[in-house]
Short mmCIF file of C-alpha atoms and ligand atoms in Angstrom, two decimals:
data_model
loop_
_atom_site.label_atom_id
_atom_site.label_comp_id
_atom_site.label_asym_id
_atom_site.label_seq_id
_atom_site.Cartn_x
_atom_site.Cartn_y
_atom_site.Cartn_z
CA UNK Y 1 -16.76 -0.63 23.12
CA UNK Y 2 -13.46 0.95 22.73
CA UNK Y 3 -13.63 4.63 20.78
CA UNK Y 4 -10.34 4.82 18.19
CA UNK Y 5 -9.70 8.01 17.06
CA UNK Y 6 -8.23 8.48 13.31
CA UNK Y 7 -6.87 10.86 11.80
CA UNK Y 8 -7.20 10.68 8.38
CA UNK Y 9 -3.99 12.49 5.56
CA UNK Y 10 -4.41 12.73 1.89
CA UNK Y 11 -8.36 12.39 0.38
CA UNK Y 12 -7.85 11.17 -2.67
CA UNK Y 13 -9.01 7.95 -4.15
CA UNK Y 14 -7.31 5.84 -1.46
CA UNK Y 15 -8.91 8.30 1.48
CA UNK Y 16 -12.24 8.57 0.13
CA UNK Y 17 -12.28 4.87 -0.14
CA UNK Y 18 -11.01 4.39 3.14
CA UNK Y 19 -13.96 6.72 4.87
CA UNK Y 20 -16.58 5.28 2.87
CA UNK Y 21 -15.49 1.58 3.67
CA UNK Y 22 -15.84 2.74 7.37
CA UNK Y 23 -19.21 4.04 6.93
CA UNK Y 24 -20.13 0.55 5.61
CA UNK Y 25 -18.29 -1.20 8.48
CA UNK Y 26 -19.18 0.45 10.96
CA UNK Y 27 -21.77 -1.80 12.83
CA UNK Y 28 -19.55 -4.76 11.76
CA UNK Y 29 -16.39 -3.44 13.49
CA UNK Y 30 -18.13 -2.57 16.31
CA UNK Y 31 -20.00 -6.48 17.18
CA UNK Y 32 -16.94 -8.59 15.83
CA UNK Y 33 -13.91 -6.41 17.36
CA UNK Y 34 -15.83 -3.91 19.80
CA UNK Y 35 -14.18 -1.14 17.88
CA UNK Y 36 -15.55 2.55 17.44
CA UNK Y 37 -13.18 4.00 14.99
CA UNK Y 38 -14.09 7.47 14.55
CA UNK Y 39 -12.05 10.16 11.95
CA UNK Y 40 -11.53 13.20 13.72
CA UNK Y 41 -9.58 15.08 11.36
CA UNK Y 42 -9.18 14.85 7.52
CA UNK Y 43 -5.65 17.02 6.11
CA UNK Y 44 -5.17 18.38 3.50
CA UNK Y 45 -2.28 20.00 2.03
CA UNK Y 46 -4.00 23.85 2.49
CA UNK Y 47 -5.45 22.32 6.01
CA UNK Y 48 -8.05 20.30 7.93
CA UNK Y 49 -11.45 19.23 7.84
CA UNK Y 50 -12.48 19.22 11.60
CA UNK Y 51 -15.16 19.61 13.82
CA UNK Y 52 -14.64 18.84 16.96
CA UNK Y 53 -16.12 15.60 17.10
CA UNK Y 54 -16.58 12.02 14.92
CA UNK Y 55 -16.81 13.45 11.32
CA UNK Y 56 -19.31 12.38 8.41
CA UNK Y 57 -18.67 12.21 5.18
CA UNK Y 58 -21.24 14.97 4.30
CA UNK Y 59 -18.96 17.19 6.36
CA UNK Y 60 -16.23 16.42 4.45
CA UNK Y 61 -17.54 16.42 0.88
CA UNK Y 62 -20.19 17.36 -2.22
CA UNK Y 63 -21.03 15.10 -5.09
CA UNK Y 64 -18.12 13.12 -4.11
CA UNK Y 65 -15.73 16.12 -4.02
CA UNK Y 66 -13.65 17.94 -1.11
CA UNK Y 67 -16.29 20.68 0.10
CA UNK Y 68 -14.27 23.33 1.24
CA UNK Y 69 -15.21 26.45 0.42
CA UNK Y 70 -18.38 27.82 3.18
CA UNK Y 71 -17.62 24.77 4.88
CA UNK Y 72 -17.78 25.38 8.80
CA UNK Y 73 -15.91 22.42 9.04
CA UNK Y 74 -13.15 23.20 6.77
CA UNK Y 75 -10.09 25.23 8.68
CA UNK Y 76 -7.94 26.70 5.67
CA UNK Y 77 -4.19 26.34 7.73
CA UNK Y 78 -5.12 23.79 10.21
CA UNK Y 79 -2.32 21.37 10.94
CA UNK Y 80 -2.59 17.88 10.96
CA UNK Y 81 -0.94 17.58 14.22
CA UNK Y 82 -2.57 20.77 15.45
CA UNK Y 83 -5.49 18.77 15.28
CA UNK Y 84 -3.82 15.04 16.64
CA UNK Y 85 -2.93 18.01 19.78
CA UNK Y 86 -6.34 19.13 19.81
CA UNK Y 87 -7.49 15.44 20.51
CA UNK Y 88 -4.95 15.53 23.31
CA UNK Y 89 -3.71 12.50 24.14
CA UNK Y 90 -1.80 9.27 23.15
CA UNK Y 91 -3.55 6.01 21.29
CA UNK Y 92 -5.43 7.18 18.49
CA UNK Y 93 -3.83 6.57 14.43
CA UNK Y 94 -3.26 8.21 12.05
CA UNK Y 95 -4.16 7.17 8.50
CA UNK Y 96 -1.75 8.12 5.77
CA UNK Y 97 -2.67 8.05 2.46
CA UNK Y 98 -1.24 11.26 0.82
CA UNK Y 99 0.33 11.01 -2.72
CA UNK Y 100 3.74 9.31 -3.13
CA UNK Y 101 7.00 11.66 -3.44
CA UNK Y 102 9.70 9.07 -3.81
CA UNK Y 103 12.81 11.25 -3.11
CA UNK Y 104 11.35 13.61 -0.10
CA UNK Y 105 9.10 11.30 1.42
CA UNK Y 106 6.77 13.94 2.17
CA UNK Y 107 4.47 15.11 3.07
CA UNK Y 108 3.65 11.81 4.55
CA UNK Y 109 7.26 11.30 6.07
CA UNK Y 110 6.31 14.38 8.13
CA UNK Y 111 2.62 13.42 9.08
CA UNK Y 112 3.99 9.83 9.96
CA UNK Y 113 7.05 11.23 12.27
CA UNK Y 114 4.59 13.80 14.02
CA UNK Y 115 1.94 11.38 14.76
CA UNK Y 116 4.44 8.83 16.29
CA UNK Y 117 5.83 11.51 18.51
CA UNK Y 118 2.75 12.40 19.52
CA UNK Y 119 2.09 8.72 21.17
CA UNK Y 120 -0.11 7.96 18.00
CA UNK Y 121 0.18 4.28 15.89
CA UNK Y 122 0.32 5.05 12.29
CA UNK Y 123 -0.98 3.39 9.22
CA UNK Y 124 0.64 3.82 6.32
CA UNK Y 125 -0.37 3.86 2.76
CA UNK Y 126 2.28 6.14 0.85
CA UNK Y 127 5.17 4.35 0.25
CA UNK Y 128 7.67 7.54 -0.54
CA UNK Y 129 7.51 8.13 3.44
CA UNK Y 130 8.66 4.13 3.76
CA UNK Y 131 11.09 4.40 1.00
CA UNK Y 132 12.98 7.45 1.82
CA UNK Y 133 12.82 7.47 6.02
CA UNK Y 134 11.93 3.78 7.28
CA UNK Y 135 14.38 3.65 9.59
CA UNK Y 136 14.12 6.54 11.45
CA UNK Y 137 9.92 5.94 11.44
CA UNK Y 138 10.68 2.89 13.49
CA UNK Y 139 13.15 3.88 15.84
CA UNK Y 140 10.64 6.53 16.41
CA UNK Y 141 7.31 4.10 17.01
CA UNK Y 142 9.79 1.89 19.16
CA UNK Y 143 10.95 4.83 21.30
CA UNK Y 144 7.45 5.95 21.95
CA UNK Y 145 5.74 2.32 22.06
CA UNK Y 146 3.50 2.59 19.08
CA UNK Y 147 2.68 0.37 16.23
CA UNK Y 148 4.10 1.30 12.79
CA UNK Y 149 2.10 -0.57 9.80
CA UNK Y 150 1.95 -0.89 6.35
CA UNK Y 151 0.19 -3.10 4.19
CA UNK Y 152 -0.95 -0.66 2.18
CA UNK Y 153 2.47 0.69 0.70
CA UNK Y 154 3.05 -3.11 0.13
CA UNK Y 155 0.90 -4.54 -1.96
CA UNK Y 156 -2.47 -3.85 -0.02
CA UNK Y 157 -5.31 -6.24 -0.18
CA UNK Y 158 -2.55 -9.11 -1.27
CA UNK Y 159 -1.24 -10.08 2.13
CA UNK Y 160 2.54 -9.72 2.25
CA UNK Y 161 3.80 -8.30 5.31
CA UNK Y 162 1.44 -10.33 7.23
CA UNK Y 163 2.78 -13.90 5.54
CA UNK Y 164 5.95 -12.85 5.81
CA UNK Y 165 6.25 -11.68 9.40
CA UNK Y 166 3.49 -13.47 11.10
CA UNK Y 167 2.42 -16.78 9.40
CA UNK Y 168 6.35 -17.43 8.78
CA UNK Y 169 7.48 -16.54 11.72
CA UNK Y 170 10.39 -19.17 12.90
CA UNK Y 171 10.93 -20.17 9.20
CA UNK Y 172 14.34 -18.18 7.22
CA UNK Y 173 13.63 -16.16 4.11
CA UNK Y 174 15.59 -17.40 1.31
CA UNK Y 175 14.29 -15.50 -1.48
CA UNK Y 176 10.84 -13.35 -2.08
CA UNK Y 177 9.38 -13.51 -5.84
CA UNK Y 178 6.35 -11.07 -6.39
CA UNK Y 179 3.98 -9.92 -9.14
CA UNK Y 180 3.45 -6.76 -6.86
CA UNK Y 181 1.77 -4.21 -9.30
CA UNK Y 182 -1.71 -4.56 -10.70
CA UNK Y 183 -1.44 -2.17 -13.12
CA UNK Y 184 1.75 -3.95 -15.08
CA UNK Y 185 -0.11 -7.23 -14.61
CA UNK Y 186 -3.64 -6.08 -16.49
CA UNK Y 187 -1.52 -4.19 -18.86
CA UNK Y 188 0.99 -7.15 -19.64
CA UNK Y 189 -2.38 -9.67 -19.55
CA UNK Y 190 -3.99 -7.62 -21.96
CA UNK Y 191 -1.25 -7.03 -24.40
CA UNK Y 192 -1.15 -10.94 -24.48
CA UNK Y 193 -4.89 -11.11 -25.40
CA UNK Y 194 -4.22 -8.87 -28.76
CA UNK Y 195 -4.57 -4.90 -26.90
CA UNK Y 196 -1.52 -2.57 -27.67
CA UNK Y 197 0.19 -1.34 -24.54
CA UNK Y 198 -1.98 2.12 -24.87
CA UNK Y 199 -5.11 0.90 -25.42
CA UNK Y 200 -4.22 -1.38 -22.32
CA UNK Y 201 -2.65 1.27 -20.34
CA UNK Y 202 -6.04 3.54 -20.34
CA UNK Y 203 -8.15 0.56 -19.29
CA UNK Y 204 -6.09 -0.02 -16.20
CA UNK Y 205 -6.04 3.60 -15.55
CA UNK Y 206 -10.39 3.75 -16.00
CA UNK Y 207 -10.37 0.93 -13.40
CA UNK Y 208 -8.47 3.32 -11.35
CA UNK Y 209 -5.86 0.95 -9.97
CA UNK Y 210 -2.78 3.12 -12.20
CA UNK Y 211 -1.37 6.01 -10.26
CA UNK Y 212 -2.52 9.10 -10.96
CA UNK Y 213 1.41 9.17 -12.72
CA UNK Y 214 1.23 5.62 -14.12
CA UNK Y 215 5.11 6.05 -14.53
CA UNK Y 216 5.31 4.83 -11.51
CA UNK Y 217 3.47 1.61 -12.26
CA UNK Y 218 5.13 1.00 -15.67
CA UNK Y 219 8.51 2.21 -15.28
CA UNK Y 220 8.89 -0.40 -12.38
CA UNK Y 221 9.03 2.15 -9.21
CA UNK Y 222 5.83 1.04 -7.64
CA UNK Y 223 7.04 -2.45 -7.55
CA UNK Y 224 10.55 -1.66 -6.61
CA UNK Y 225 9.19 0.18 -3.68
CA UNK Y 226 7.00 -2.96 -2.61
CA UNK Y 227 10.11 -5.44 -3.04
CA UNK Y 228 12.06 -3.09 -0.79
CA UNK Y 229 9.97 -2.42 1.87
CA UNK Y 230 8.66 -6.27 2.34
CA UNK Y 231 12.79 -7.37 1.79
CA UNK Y 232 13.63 -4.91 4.53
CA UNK Y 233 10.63 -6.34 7.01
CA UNK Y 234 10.78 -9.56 6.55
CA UNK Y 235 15.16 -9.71 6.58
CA UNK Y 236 15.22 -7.00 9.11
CA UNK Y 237 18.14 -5.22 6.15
CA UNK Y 238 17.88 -1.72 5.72
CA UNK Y 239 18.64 -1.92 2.02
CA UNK Y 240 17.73 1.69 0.22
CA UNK Y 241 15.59 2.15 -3.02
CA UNK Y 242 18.88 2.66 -5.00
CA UNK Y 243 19.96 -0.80 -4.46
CA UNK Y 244 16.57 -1.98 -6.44
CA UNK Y 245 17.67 -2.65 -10.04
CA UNK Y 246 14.55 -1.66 -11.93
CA UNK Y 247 13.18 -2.27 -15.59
CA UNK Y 248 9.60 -1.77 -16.46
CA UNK Y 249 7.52 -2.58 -18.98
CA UNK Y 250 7.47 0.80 -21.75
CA UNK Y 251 9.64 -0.56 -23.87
CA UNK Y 252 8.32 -4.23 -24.26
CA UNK Y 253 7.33 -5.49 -27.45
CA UNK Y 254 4.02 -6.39 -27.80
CA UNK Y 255 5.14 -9.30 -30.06
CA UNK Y 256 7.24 -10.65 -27.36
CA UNK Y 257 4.27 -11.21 -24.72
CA UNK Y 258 1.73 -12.52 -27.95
CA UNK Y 259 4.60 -14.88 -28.61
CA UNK Y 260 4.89 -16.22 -25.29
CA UNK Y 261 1.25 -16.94 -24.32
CA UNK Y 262 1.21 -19.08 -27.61
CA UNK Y 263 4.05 -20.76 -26.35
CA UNK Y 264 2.15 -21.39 -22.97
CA UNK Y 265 4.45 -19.53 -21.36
CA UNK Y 266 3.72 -15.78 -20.07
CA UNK Y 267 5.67 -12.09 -19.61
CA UNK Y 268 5.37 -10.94 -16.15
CA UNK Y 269 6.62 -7.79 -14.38
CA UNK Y 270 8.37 -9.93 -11.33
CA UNK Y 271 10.26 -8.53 -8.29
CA UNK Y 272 12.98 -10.56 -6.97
CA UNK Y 273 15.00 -10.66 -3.53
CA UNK Y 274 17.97 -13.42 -3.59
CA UNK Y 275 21.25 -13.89 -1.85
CA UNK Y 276 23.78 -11.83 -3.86
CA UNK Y 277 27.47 -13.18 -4.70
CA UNK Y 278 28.55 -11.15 -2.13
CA UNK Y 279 28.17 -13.05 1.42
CA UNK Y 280 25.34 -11.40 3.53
CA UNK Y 281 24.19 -9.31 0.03
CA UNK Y 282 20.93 -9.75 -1.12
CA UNK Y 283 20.23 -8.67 -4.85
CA UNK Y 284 17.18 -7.03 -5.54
CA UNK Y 285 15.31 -6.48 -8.81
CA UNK Y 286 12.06 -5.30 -11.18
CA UNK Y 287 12.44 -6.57 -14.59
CA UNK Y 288 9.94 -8.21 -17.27
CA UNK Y 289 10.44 -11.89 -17.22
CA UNK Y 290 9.41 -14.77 -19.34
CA UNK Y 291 8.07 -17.62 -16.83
CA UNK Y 292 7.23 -21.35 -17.34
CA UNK Y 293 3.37 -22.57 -16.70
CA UNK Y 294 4.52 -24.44 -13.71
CA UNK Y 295 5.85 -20.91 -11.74
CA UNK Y 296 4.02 -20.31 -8.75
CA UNK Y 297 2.75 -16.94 -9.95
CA UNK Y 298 2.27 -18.05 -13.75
CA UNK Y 299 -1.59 -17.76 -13.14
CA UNK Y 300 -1.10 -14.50 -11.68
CA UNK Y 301 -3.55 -12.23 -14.09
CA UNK Y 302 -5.23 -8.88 -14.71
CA UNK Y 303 -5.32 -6.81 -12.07
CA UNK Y 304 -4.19 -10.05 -9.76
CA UNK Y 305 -0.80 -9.92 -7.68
CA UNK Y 306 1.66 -12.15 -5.86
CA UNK Y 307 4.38 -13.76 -3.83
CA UNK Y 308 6.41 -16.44 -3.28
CA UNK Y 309 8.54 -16.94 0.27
CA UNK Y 310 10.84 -19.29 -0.40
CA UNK Y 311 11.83 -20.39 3.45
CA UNK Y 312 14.21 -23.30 5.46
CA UNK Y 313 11.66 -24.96 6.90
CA UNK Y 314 8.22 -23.91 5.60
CA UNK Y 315 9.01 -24.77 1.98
CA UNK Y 316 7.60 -22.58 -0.96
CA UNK Y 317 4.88 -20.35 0.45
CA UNK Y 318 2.88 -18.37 -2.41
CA UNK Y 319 -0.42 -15.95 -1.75
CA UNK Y 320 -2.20 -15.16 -4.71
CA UNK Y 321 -5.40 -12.52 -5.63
CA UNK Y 322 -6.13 -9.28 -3.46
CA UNK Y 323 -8.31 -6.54 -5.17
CA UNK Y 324 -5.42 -3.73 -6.69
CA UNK Y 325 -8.09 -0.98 -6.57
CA UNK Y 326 -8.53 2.27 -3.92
CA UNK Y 327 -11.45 -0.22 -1.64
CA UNK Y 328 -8.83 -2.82 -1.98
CA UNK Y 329 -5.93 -0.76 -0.31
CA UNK Y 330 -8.57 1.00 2.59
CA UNK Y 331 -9.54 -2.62 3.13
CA UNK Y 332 -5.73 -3.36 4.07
CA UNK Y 333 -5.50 -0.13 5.95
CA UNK Y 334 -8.71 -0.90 7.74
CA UNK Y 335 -7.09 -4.18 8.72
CA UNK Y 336 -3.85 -2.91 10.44
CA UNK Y 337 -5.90 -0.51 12.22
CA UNK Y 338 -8.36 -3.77 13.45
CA UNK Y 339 -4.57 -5.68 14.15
CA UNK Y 340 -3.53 -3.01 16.37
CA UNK Y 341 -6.61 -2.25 18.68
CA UNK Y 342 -8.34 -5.49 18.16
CA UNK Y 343 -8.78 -7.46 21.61
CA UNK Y 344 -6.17 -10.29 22.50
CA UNK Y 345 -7.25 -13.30 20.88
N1 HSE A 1 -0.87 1.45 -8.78
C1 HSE A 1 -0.66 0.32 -7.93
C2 HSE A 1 -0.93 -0.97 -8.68
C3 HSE A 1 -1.51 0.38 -6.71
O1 HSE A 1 -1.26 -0.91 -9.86
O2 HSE A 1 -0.79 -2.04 -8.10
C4 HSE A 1 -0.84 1.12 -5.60
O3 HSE A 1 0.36 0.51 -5.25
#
């Protein structure tokens, strides 16, 4: 059996998710991959939860809720890497699942850069450390021979990253088309099936799959961010959220999306990467499009996302479904971590 140690950032709906789903896992992990994976820490912005040893979740919380205060386990100014030193030693990961700040980064961006100097893999969930300092994250996993991941800042339970790196590995990328945000998706379904964009907004957000800013989600961001990151994996470019051309969905007319599922035809929030005019310059963009029955993604509904890799030799390649919700991205996070440690097979 080979003992992981995690380090868990951020315990919000993603983290809570993420801890419970390991709970459940546990004996599974441990007879199919001989895995132990054991959090050690839990940080938070005011400090850690830590004790030493393998934490449990009744450490950690009440009625669902961070238990902090008279918690012996709760150290008010405890750093995350204080306690990734503590462990001492290279090869555990850290888990990052803090909020999103698009133009700092942090504070993942600073969890993510600590833990890979410190000889740690990291799995990454917030997509503002991605956006903003990418680059830099992977020079630094390179120079210290560590694994850098990230299905969960691109599209989570959908597999992207994993198509696009992996399973078309050999074949060129000549253009990416995604339905990468849940929340746009149910809201744009529902708006088709007679719901006004409110009414359809605050069911998305009670299935707890909208950001806790659904700006994000509606004003295009989250899927720009998505587009970028798998564009920059899968083309090896190093192009920057401001070169993501973004409309979202807040000022659609509901009339418009009624119209075109009576038509047959449906309104979807699609991401595109394609070769620019400019030689070597790829154009990327979030806007609301009208698209035929006979698209790859046109079944693409509710809370449903997708992609399409168009490729030289592999043809069209499209992956459809993935659950958008908080066990859907700890079930992608869960699966890097599994990817990295997992035995040779
Ligand atoms: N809010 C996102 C969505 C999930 O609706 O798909 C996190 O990226």
């Amino acid at each position: 059996m080979k003992a992981v140690p995690l380090v868990l950032t951020g315990f919000g709906h993603v983290g809570r998710a993420f801890f419970s789903l390991l709970r459940e896992k546990r004996e599974d992990l441990e007879r199919r991959y001989g895995l132990a994976l054991e959090v050690l820490a839990v940080g938070r912005a005011e400090g850690c939860f830590y004790a030493g040893g393998p934490l449990d979740a009744r450490q950690i919380s009440q009625a669902g809720e961070p238990w902090t205060s008279g918690n012996p386990a709760w150290h008010a100014g405890l750093k995350v890497t204080d306690a990734i030193d503590r462990h001492g030693g290279r090869g555990g990961c850290l888990v990052e699942c803090t909020l999103s700040d698009l133009e700092t980064g942090e504070p993942g961006l600073s969890y993510v850069s600590a833990a890979l100097r410190a000889g740690w893999h990291a799995v990454v969930a917030s997509k503002g450390a991605l956006v903003v300092g990418l680059p830099d994250l992977r020079a630094l996993a390179t120079g210290n021979g560590v694994a850098l991941k990230y299905s969960g800042a691109t599209a989570a339970a959908l597999p992207t990253l994993d198509v696009g790196l992996f399973s078309l590995a050999g074949a060129r990328v000549e253009g990416i088309q995604g339905i990468l945000n849940g929340t746009t998706n149910y809201i744009l379904t529902r708006m088709g099936e007679g719901l006004d964009y409110a009414e359809a907004l605050k069911e998305a957000q009670d299935k707890g799959i909208a950001e806790p800013d659904p700006a994000h989600d509606v004003e295009g961001w989250d899927t720009a961010c998505k587009i970028l990151l798998i564009t920059n994996a899968c083309l090896g470019t190093d192009y920057a959220l401001k070169d993501v051309h973004v409309a979202g969905i807040t000022g659609l007319a509901a009339d418009l999306v009624r119209s075109a599922r009576r038509e047959g035809r449906s309104v979807k929030l699609l991401a595109t990467a394609a070769p620019g005019r400019t030689k070597g310059r790829w154009t990327l963009d979030v806007r609301p499009s009208l698209i035929d029955p006979s698209h790859p993604l046109a079944q693409v509904n509710g809370t449903e996302k997708g992609i399409t890799f168009l490729t030289d030799s592999m043809g069209s390649v499209t992956v459809t479904g993935g659950r958008s919700n908080p066990r859907g991205a700890a079930a992608a996070m869960l699966k890097d971590i599994i990817n990295i440690f997992r035995p040779a097979f």
